[in-house]
């Protein structure tokens, strides 16, 4: 088969789309003929190299895809040939105290397909059946292949970890990115008053289309000061921050007393300084969130399949143009998801 791959960490020039051994299907695995996949910022970090993460090389990236089941292992019971499926990328062996309580994201061996394990930017992928969800046949491949990671991540952040309530004020940073545009839609759906930041007028208009009530150009103004103006000095109840070092202090300053920051990533750096004096004096909460449980993913993806939520597509490219796909994410060009299609499907 053909697959996106790299044999060393580095810039975009380490990527290639070429021959790779066909996957072998285990007894509890499903072979998927990939029809569409998509990128996340995680793919950039994986390509560059993450501290403490040792990959089997060559590595196939990719944590989002959808396709058709072509073969099932002997112990597979949930799927059969011809089914449409999408990937849930979080995986754990189970048996630990957290998995037994229903939250495998806290398992000591929790890993992500595409980050810690070979991913799905390929013509075919062998996936454990527990890491697949059924997709209705009327859902477009580009939608099915680009929704899972960002919508499950945003859903867990806002609904489960952040416990967002109707009428609360929530600020979503980087609202034109994958997690950001999903978070805006979910916050609007939950009945919150939604504030959103982006870097251009075009991206701000896009955030409005996704459900933002108020928008702030962070390139032109300090968003924490603008939040104070827009809320008559009060601040917001929640900040969704997946950016890290560049925004963390402003995120804290944007909160009402007793408010909370929920974070799922740190694309600009992981160590911004704790701000403990600001946290304890204002009784703030900083809440971490990673991926989602299978149940949480099922819940939000049903709302994608029925059209309540929509993964926006900034560009669709053949997998052979994977360097351009990485460039779109890396350089923050456009808004929404970047989809890649196996060349054999075009």
JSON list of C-alpha atoms in Angstrom, two decimals, residues 154-339:
[
{"chain": "A", "resi": 154, "resn": "UNK", "atom": "CA", "xyz": [-13.60, 19.84, 22.77]},
{"chain": "A", "resi": 155, "resn": "UNK", "atom": "CA", "xyz": [-16.64, 17.98, 24.14]},
{"chain": "A", "resi": 156, "resn": "UNK", "atom": "CA", "xyz": [-14.71, 16.49, 27.05]},
{"chain": "A", "resi": 157, "resn": "UNK", "atom": "CA", "xyz": [-13.07, 19.87, 27.77]},
{"chain": "A", "resi": 158, "resn": "UNK", "atom": "CA", "xyz": [-16.27, 21.86, 27.92]},
{"chain": "A", "resi": 159, "resn": "UNK", "atom": "CA", "xyz": [-18.98, 19.43, 28.95]},
{"chain": "A", "resi": 160, "resn": "UNK", "atom": "CA", "xyz": [-17.30, 16.80, 31.12]},
{"chain": "A", "resi": 161, "resn": "UNK", "atom": "CA", "xyz": [-14.14, 18.36, 32.54]},
{"chain": "A", "resi": 162, "resn": "UNK", "atom": "CA", "xyz": [-15.26, 21.99, 32.44]},
{"chain": "A", "resi": 163, "resn": "UNK", "atom": "CA", "xyz": [-18.91, 21.32, 33.39]},
{"chain": "A", "resi": 164, "resn": "UNK", "atom": "CA", "xyz": [-20.11, 24.21, 31.23]},
{"chain": "A", "resi": 165, "resn": "UNK", "atom": "CA", "xyz": [-23.59, 25.39, 32.17]},
{"chain": "A", "resi": 166, "resn": "UNK", "atom": "CA", "xyz": [-26.22, 27.31, 30.16]},
{"chain": "A", "resi": 167, "resn": "UNK", "atom": "CA", "xyz": [-25.85, 31.08, 30.52]},
{"chain": "A", "resi": 168, "resn": "UNK", "atom": "CA", "xyz": [-22.15, 30.99, 31.43]},
{"chain": "A", "resi": 169, "resn": "UNK", "atom": "CA", "xyz": [-19.62, 33.07, 29.56]},
{"chain": "A", "resi": 170, "resn": "UNK", "atom": "CA", "xyz": [-16.87, 31.12, 27.80]},
{"chain": "A", "resi": 171, "resn": "UNK", "atom": "CA", "xyz": [-13.83, 32.36, 25.90]},
{"chain": "A", "resi": 172, "resn": "UNK", "atom": "CA", "xyz": [-12.43, 30.11, 23.15]},
{"chain": "A", "resi": 173, "resn": "UNK", "atom": "CA", "xyz": [-8.88, 30.90, 22.06]},
{"chain": "A", "resi": 174, "resn": "UNK", "atom": "CA", "xyz": [-7.73, 30.11, 18.53]},
{"chain": "A", "resi": 175, "resn": "UNK", "atom": "CA", "xyz": [-11.31, 29.71, 17.37]},
{"chain": "A", "resi": 176, "resn": "UNK", "atom": "CA", "xyz": [-10.41, 29.08, 13.73]},
{"chain": "A", "resi": 177, "resn": "UNK", "atom": "CA", "xyz": [-8.36, 25.94, 14.42]},
{"chain": "A", "resi": 178, "resn": "UNK", "atom": "CA", "xyz": [-9.60, 22.38, 14.71]},
{"chain": "A", "resi": 179, "resn": "UNK", "atom": "CA", "xyz": [-10.31, 22.20, 18.46]},
{"chain": "A", "resi": 180, "resn": "UNK", "atom": "CA", "xyz": [-11.21, 25.89, 18.54]},
{"chain": "A", "resi": 181, "resn": "UNK", "atom": "CA", "xyz": [-13.94, 25.76, 15.93]},
{"chain": "A", "resi": 182, "resn": "UNK", "atom": "CA", "xyz": [-15.37, 22.63, 17.54]},
{"chain": "A", "resi": 183, "resn": "UNK", "atom": "CA", "xyz": [-15.34, 24.30, 20.98]},
{"chain": "A", "resi": 184, "resn": "UNK", "atom": "CA", "xyz": [-17.22, 27.36, 19.66]},
{"chain": "A", "resi": 185, "resn": "UNK", "atom": "CA", "xyz": [-19.97, 25.14, 18.27]},
{"chain": "A", "resi": 186, "resn": "UNK", "atom": "CA", "xyz": [-20.24, 23.06, 21.43]},
{"chain": "A", "resi": 187, "resn": "UNK", "atom": "CA", "xyz": [-20.31, 26.12, 23.72]},
{"chain": "A", "resi": 188, "resn": "UNK", "atom": "CA", "xyz": [-23.05, 27.67, 21.61]},
{"chain": "A", "resi": 189, "resn": "UNK", "atom": "CA", "xyz": [-25.00, 24.39, 21.66]},
{"chain": "A", "resi": 190, "resn": "UNK", "atom": "CA", "xyz": [-24.66, 24.25, 25.46]},
{"chain": "A", "resi": 191, "resn": "UNK", "atom": "CA", "xyz": [-26.30, 27.67, 25.82]},
{"chain": "A", "resi": 192, "resn": "UNK", "atom": "CA", "xyz": [-23.21, 29.68, 26.76]},
{"chain": "A", "resi": 193, "resn": "UNK", "atom": "CA", "xyz": [-22.39, 33.23, 25.72]},
{"chain": "A", "resi": 194, "resn": "UNK", "atom": "CA", "xyz": [-19.39, 32.65, 23.47]},
{"chain": "A", "resi": 195, "resn": "UNK", "atom": "CA", "xyz": [-16.35, 34.91, 23.11]},
{"chain": "A", "resi": 196, "resn": "UNK", "atom": "CA", "xyz": [-13.70, 33.91, 20.56]},
{"chain": "A", "resi": 197, "resn": "UNK", "atom": "CA", "xyz": [-10.24, 35.05, 19.48]},
{"chain": "A", "resi": 198, "resn": "UNK", "atom": "CA", "xyz": [-8.54, 34.80, 16.08]},
{"chain": "A", "resi": 199, "resn": "UNK", "atom": "CA", "xyz": [-5.81, 36.61, 14.18]},
{"chain": "A", "resi": 200, "resn": "UNK", "atom": "CA", "xyz": [-7.63, 38.06, 11.14]},
{"chain": "A", "resi": 201, "resn": "UNK", "atom": "CA", "xyz": [-11.00, 39.58, 10.30]},
{"chain": "A", "resi": 202, "resn": "UNK", "atom": "CA", "xyz": [-11.72, 36.66, 7.99]},
{"chain": "A", "resi": 203, "resn": "UNK", "atom": "CA", "xyz": [-11.11, 34.16, 10.80]},
{"chain": "A", "resi": 204, "resn": "UNK", "atom": "CA", "xyz": [-13.22, 36.24, 13.19]},
{"chain": "A", "resi": 205, "resn": "UNK", "atom": "CA", "xyz": [-16.14, 36.15, 10.75]},
{"chain": "A", "resi": 206, "resn": "UNK", "atom": "CA", "xyz": [-15.67, 32.41, 10.51]},
{"chain": "A", "resi": 207, "resn": "UNK", "atom": "CA", "xyz": [-15.88, 32.16, 14.32]},
{"chain": "A", "resi": 208, "resn": "UNK", "atom": "CA", "xyz": [-19.16, 34.09, 14.22]},
{"chain": "A", "resi": 209, "resn": "UNK", "atom": "CA", "xyz": [-20.50, 31.61, 11.66]},
{"chain": "A", "resi": 210, "resn": "UNK", "atom": "CA", "xyz": [-19.61, 28.80, 14.07]},
{"chain": "A", "resi": 211, "resn": "UNK", "atom": "CA", "xyz": [-21.61, 30.43, 16.88]},
{"chain": "A", "resi": 212, "resn": "UNK", "atom": "CA", "xyz": [-19.44, 33.08, 18.58]},
{"chain": "A", "resi": 213, "resn": "UNK", "atom": "CA", "xyz": [-21.36, 36.04, 20.02]},
{"chain": "A", "resi": 214, "resn": "UNK", "atom": "CA", "xyz": [-18.30, 38.28, 20.45]},
{"chain": "A", "resi": 215, "resn": "UNK", "atom": "CA", "xyz": [-14.96, 38.16, 18.63]},
{"chain": "A", "resi": 216, "resn": "UNK", "atom": "CA", "xyz": [-11.52, 39.61, 19.41]},
{"chain": "A", "resi": 217, "resn": "UNK", "atom": "CA", "xyz": [-8.52, 40.03, 17.11]},
{"chain": "A", "resi": 218, "resn": "UNK", "atom": "CA", "xyz": [-5.65, 39.02, 19.38]},
{"chain": "A", "resi": 219, "resn": "UNK", "atom": "CA", "xyz": [-3.11, 40.47, 16.95]},
{"chain": "A", "resi": 220, "resn": "UNK", "atom": "CA", "xyz": [-4.54, 43.95, 17.49]},
{"chain": "A", "resi": 221, "resn": "UNK", "atom": "CA", "xyz": [-5.55, 43.95, 21.16]},
{"chain": "A", "resi": 222, "resn": "UNK", "atom": "CA", "xyz": [-4.85, 42.27, 24.50]},
{"chain": "A", "resi": 223, "resn": "UNK", "atom": "CA", "xyz": [-7.74, 39.84, 24.66]},
{"chain": "A", "resi": 224, "resn": "UNK", "atom": "CA", "xyz": [-7.83, 39.81, 28.48]},
{"chain": "A", "resi": 225, "resn": "UNK", "atom": "CA", "xyz": [-8.36, 43.58, 28.56]},
{"chain": "A", "resi": 226, "resn": "UNK", "atom": "CA", "xyz": [-10.99, 43.35, 25.83]},
{"chain": "A", "resi": 227, "resn": "UNK", "atom": "CA", "xyz": [-12.82, 40.63, 27.78]},
{"chain": "A", "resi": 228, "resn": "UNK", "atom": "CA", "xyz": [-12.99, 42.96, 30.78]},
{"chain": "A", "resi": 229, "resn": "UNK", "atom": "CA", "xyz": [-14.50, 45.67, 28.58]},
{"chain": "A", "resi": 230, "resn": "UNK", "atom": "CA", "xyz": [-17.03, 43.33, 26.98]},
{"chain": "A", "resi": 231, "resn": "UNK", "atom": "CA", "xyz": [-18.14, 41.90, 30.34]},
{"chain": "A", "resi": 232, "resn": "UNK", "atom": "CA", "xyz": [-18.24, 45.24, 32.24]},
{"chain": "A", "resi": 233, "resn": "UNK", "atom": "CA", "xyz": [-15.19, 44.25, 34.27]},
{"chain": "A", "resi": 234, "resn": "UNK", "atom": "CA", "xyz": [-16.53, 40.85, 35.32]},
{"chain": "A", "resi": 235, "resn": "UNK", "atom": "CA", "xyz": [-14.60, 38.35, 33.18]},
{"chain": "A", "resi": 236, "resn": "UNK", "atom": "CA", "xyz": [-15.68, 35.00, 31.78]},
{"chain": "A", "resi": 237, "resn": "UNK", "atom": "CA", "xyz": [-16.52, 31.79, 33.63]},
{"chain": "A", "resi": 238, "resn": "UNK", "atom": "CA", "xyz": [-14.34, 29.57, 31.45]},
{"chain": "A", "resi": 239, "resn": "UNK", "atom": "CA", "xyz": [-11.41, 29.92, 29.08]},
{"chain": "A", "resi": 240, "resn": "UNK", "atom": "CA", "xyz": [-10.67, 27.16, 26.56]},
{"chain": "A", "resi": 241, "resn": "UNK", "atom": "CA", "xyz": [-6.90, 27.41, 26.06]},
{"chain": "A", "resi": 242, "resn": "UNK", "atom": "CA", "xyz": [-4.99, 24.95, 23.88]},
{"chain": "A", "resi": 243, "resn": "UNK", "atom": "CA", "xyz": [-2.22, 27.44, 23.06]},
{"chain": "A", "resi": 244, "resn": "UNK", "atom": "CA", "xyz": [-0.13, 27.48, 26.24]},
{"chain": "A", "resi": 245, "resn": "UNK", "atom": "CA", "xyz": [2.79, 29.81, 26.94]},
{"chain": "A", "resi": 246, "resn": "UNK", "atom": "CA", "xyz": [1.67, 32.70, 24.69]},
{"chain": "A", "resi": 247, "resn": "UNK", "atom": "CA", "xyz": [-1.81, 32.98, 26.21]},
{"chain": "A", "resi": 248, "resn": "UNK", "atom": "CA", "xyz": [-1.83, 31.42, 29.69]},
{"chain": "A", "resi": 249, "resn": "UNK", "atom": "CA", "xyz": [-1.40, 34.58, 31.78]},
{"chain": "A", "resi": 250, "resn": "UNK", "atom": "CA", "xyz": [-3.99, 36.43, 29.73]},
{"chain": "A", "resi": 251, "resn": "UNK", "atom": "CA", "xyz": [-6.32, 33.47, 30.13]},
{"chain": "A", "resi": 252, "resn": "UNK", "atom": "CA", "xyz": [-6.08, 33.73, 33.92]},
{"chain": "A", "resi": 253, "resn": "UNK", "atom": "CA", "xyz": [-6.67, 37.48, 33.75]},
{"chain": "A", "resi": 254, "resn": "UNK", "atom": "CA", "xyz": [-9.79, 36.93, 31.63]},
{"chain": "A", "resi": 255, "resn": "UNK", "atom": "CA", "xyz": [-11.57, 34.92, 34.33]},
{"chain": "A", "resi": 256, "resn": "UNK", "atom": "CA", "xyz": [-14.17, 35.99, 36.84]},
{"chain": "A", "resi": 257, "resn": "UNK", "atom": "CA", "xyz": [-13.25, 35.10, 40.43]},
{"chain": "A", "resi": 258, "resn": "UNK", "atom": "CA", "xyz": [-13.85, 31.38, 40.83]},
{"chain": "A", "resi": 259, "resn": "UNK", "atom": "CA", "xyz": [-13.51, 30.83, 37.07]},
{"chain": "A", "resi": 260, "resn": "UNK", "atom": "CA", "xyz": [-11.67, 28.05, 35.30]},
{"chain": "A", "resi": 261, "resn": "UNK", "atom": "CA", "xyz": [-9.20, 27.51, 32.49]},
{"chain": "A", "resi": 262, "resn": "UNK", "atom": "CA", "xyz": [-9.51, 24.20, 30.64]},
{"chain": "A", "resi": 263, "resn": "UNK", "atom": "CA", "xyz": [-6.50, 23.16, 28.58]},
{"chain": "A", "resi": 264, "resn": "UNK", "atom": "CA", "xyz": [-5.85, 20.28, 26.19]},
{"chain": "A", "resi": 265, "resn": "UNK", "atom": "CA", "xyz": [-2.57, 21.42, 24.68]},
{"chain": "A", "resi": 266, "resn": "UNK", "atom": "CA", "xyz": [0.29, 23.89, 24.57]},
{"chain": "A", "resi": 267, "resn": "UNK", "atom": "CA", "xyz": [1.21, 24.61, 20.96]},
{"chain": "A", "resi": 268, "resn": "UNK", "atom": "CA", "xyz": [3.34, 27.66, 21.90]},
{"chain": "A", "resi": 269, "resn": "UNK", "atom": "CA", "xyz": [5.11, 26.05, 24.85]},
{"chain": "A", "resi": 270, "resn": "UNK", "atom": "CA", "xyz": [4.26, 24.03, 27.97]},
{"chain": "A", "resi": 271, "resn": "UNK", "atom": "CA", "xyz": [5.84, 26.08, 30.79]},
{"chain": "A", "resi": 272, "resn": "UNK", "atom": "CA", "xyz": [4.32, 29.57, 31.06]},
{"chain": "A", "resi": 273, "resn": "UNK", "atom": "CA", "xyz": [4.75, 29.99, 34.82]},
{"chain": "A", "resi": 274, "resn": "UNK", "atom": "CA", "xyz": [2.03, 28.84, 37.19]},
{"chain": "A", "resi": 275, "resn": "UNK", "atom": "CA", "xyz": [0.71, 32.22, 38.35]},
{"chain": "A", "resi": 276, "resn": "UNK", "atom": "CA", "xyz": [-0.09, 30.67, 41.71]},
{"chain": "A", "resi": 277, "resn": "UNK", "atom": "CA", "xyz": [-0.68, 34.00, 43.46]},
{"chain": "A", "resi": 278, "resn": "UNK", "atom": "CA", "xyz": [-3.29, 34.94, 40.88]},
{"chain": "A", "resi": 279, "resn": "UNK", "atom": "CA", "xyz": [-4.83, 31.46, 41.08]},
{"chain": "A", "resi": 280, "resn": "UNK", "atom": "CA", "xyz": [-5.20, 31.25, 44.86]},
{"chain": "A", "resi": 281, "resn": "UNK", "atom": "CA", "xyz": [-6.27, 34.86, 45.40]},
{"chain": "A", "resi": 282, "resn": "UNK", "atom": "CA", "xyz": [-8.98, 34.65, 42.75]},
{"chain": "A", "resi": 283, "resn": "UNK", "atom": "CA", "xyz": [-9.79, 31.01, 43.56]},
{"chain": "A", "resi": 284, "resn": "UNK", "atom": "CA", "xyz": [-9.31, 29.90, 39.98]},
{"chain": "A", "resi": 285, "resn": "UNK", "atom": "CA", "xyz": [-9.16, 26.34, 38.63]},
{"chain": "A", "resi": 286, "resn": "UNK", "atom": "CA", "xyz": [-6.80, 25.12, 35.94]},
{"chain": "A", "resi": 287, "resn": "UNK", "atom": "CA", "xyz": [-8.17, 21.88, 34.48]},
{"chain": "A", "resi": 288, "resn": "UNK", "atom": "CA", "xyz": [-6.36, 19.51, 32.16]},
{"chain": "A", "resi": 289, "resn": "UNK", "atom": "CA", "xyz": [-8.18, 17.44, 29.57]},
{"chain": "A", "resi": 290, "resn": "UNK", "atom": "CA", "xyz": [-6.99, 14.81, 27.09]},
{"chain": "A", "resi": 291, "resn": "UNK", "atom": "CA", "xyz": [-9.00, 13.23, 24.28]},
{"chain": "A", "resi": 292, "resn": "UNK", "atom": "CA", "xyz": [-12.25, 11.56, 25.48]},
{"chain": "A", "resi": 293, "resn": "UNK", "atom": "CA", "xyz": [-13.73, 8.30, 26.69]},
{"chain": "A", "resi": 294, "resn": "UNK", "atom": "CA", "xyz": [-15.43, 6.12, 24.06]},
{"chain": "A", "resi": 295, "resn": "UNK", "atom": "CA", "xyz": [-18.80, 7.10, 25.54]},
{"chain": "A", "resi": 296, "resn": "UNK", "atom": "CA", "xyz": [-18.03, 10.81, 25.29]},
{"chain": "A", "resi": 297, "resn": "UNK", "atom": "CA", "xyz": [-16.83, 10.36, 21.72]},
{"chain": "A", "resi": 298, "resn": "UNK", "atom": "CA", "xyz": [-19.99, 8.46, 20.79]},
{"chain": "A", "resi": 299, "resn": "UNK", "atom": "CA", "xyz": [-22.14, 11.20, 22.31]},
{"chain": "A", "resi": 300, "resn": "UNK", "atom": "CA", "xyz": [-20.60, 14.09, 20.41]},
{"chain": "A", "resi": 301, "resn": "UNK", "atom": "CA", "xyz": [-20.12, 12.24, 17.13]},
{"chain": "A", "resi": 302, "resn": "UNK", "atom": "CA", "xyz": [-23.84, 11.46, 16.99]},
{"chain": "A", "resi": 303, "resn": "UNK", "atom": "CA", "xyz": [-24.31, 15.24, 16.93]},
{"chain": "A", "resi": 304, "resn": "UNK", "atom": "CA", "xyz": [-21.85, 15.48, 14.05]},
{"chain": "A", "resi": 305, "resn": "UNK", "atom": "CA", "xyz": [-23.51, 12.70, 12.07]},
{"chain": "A", "resi": 306, "resn": "UNK", "atom": "CA", "xyz": [-26.95, 14.33, 12.42]},
{"chain": "A", "resi": 307, "resn": "UNK", "atom": "CA", "xyz": [-25.61, 17.74, 11.32]},
{"chain": "A", "resi": 308, "resn": "UNK", "atom": "CA", "xyz": [-25.85, 19.57, 14.65]},
{"chain": "A", "resi": 309, "resn": "UNK", "atom": "CA", "xyz": [-22.07, 20.13, 14.54]},
{"chain": "A", "resi": 310, "resn": "UNK", "atom": "CA", "xyz": [-20.02, 20.57, 11.39]},
{"chain": "A", "resi": 311, "resn": "UNK", "atom": "CA", "xyz": [-16.29, 20.08, 10.95]},
{"chain": "A", "resi": 312, "resn": "UNK", "atom": "CA", "xyz": [-15.31, 22.89, 8.59]},
{"chain": "A", "resi": 313, "resn": "UNK", "atom": "CA", "xyz": [-12.83, 21.97, 5.85]},
{"chain": "A", "resi": 314, "resn": "UNK", "atom": "CA", "xyz": [-10.18, 24.49, 4.85]},
{"chain": "A", "resi": 315, "resn": "UNK", "atom": "CA", "xyz": [-8.68, 22.36, 2.09]},
{"chain": "A", "resi": 316, "resn": "UNK", "atom": "CA", "xyz": [-8.76, 18.82, 0.69]},
{"chain": "A", "resi": 317, "resn": "UNK", "atom": "CA", "xyz": [-5.54, 17.45, -0.77]},
{"chain": "A", "resi": 318, "resn": "UNK", "atom": "CA", "xyz": [-4.18, 14.14, -2.08]},
{"chain": "A", "resi": 319, "resn": "UNK", "atom": "CA", "xyz": [-1.96, 12.36, 0.43]},
{"chain": "A", "resi": 320, "resn": "UNK", "atom": "CA", "xyz": [0.97, 12.80, -1.95]},
{"chain": "A", "resi": 321, "resn": "UNK", "atom": "CA", "xyz": [0.78, 16.53, -1.12]},
{"chain": "A", "resi": 322, "resn": "UNK", "atom": "CA", "xyz": [1.23, 15.88, 2.60]},
{"chain": "A", "resi": 323, "resn": "UNK", "atom": "CA", "xyz": [3.97, 18.52, 2.85]},
{"chain": "A", "resi": 324, "resn": "UNK", "atom": "CA", "xyz": [1.47, 21.17, 1.76]},
{"chain": "A", "resi": 325, "resn": "UNK", "atom": "CA", "xyz": [-1.07, 19.82, 4.26]},
{"chain": "A", "resi": 326, "resn": "UNK", "atom": "CA", "xyz": [1.48, 20.17, 7.07]},
{"chain": "A", "resi": 327, "resn": "UNK", "atom": "CA", "xyz": [2.33, 23.68, 5.87]},
{"chain": "A", "resi": 328, "resn": "UNK", "atom": "CA", "xyz": [-1.33, 24.78, 6.11]},
{"chain": "A", "resi": 329, "resn": "UNK", "atom": "CA", "xyz": [-1.45, 23.67, 9.76]},
{"chain": "A", "resi": 330, "resn": "UNK", "atom": "CA", "xyz": [2.03, 24.86, 10.69]},
{"chain": "A", "resi": 331, "resn": "UNK", "atom": "CA", "xyz": [1.63, 28.33, 9.16]},
{"chain": "A", "resi": 332, "resn": "UNK", "atom": "CA", "xyz": [-1.95, 28.75, 10.45]},
{"chain": "A", "resi": 333, "resn": "UNK", "atom": "CA", "xyz": [-3.27, 29.29, 6.93]},
{"chain": "A", "resi": 334, "resn": "UNK", "atom": "CA", "xyz": [-7.06, 29.32, 6.68]},
{"chain": "A", "resi": 335, "resn": "UNK", "atom": "CA", "xyz": [-9.49, 27.86, 9.17]},
{"chain": "A", "resi": 336, "resn": "UNK", "atom": "CA", "xyz": [-10.95, 24.48, 10.01]},
{"chain": "A", "resi": 337, "resn": "UNK", "atom": "CA", "xyz": [-9.60, 21.05, 9.13]},
{"chain": "A", "resi": 338, "resn": "UNK", "atom": "CA", "xyz": [-7.17, 19.94, 6.43]},
{"chain": "A", "resi": 339, "resn": "UNK", "atom": "CA", "xyz": [-8.31, 16.70, 4.79]}
]
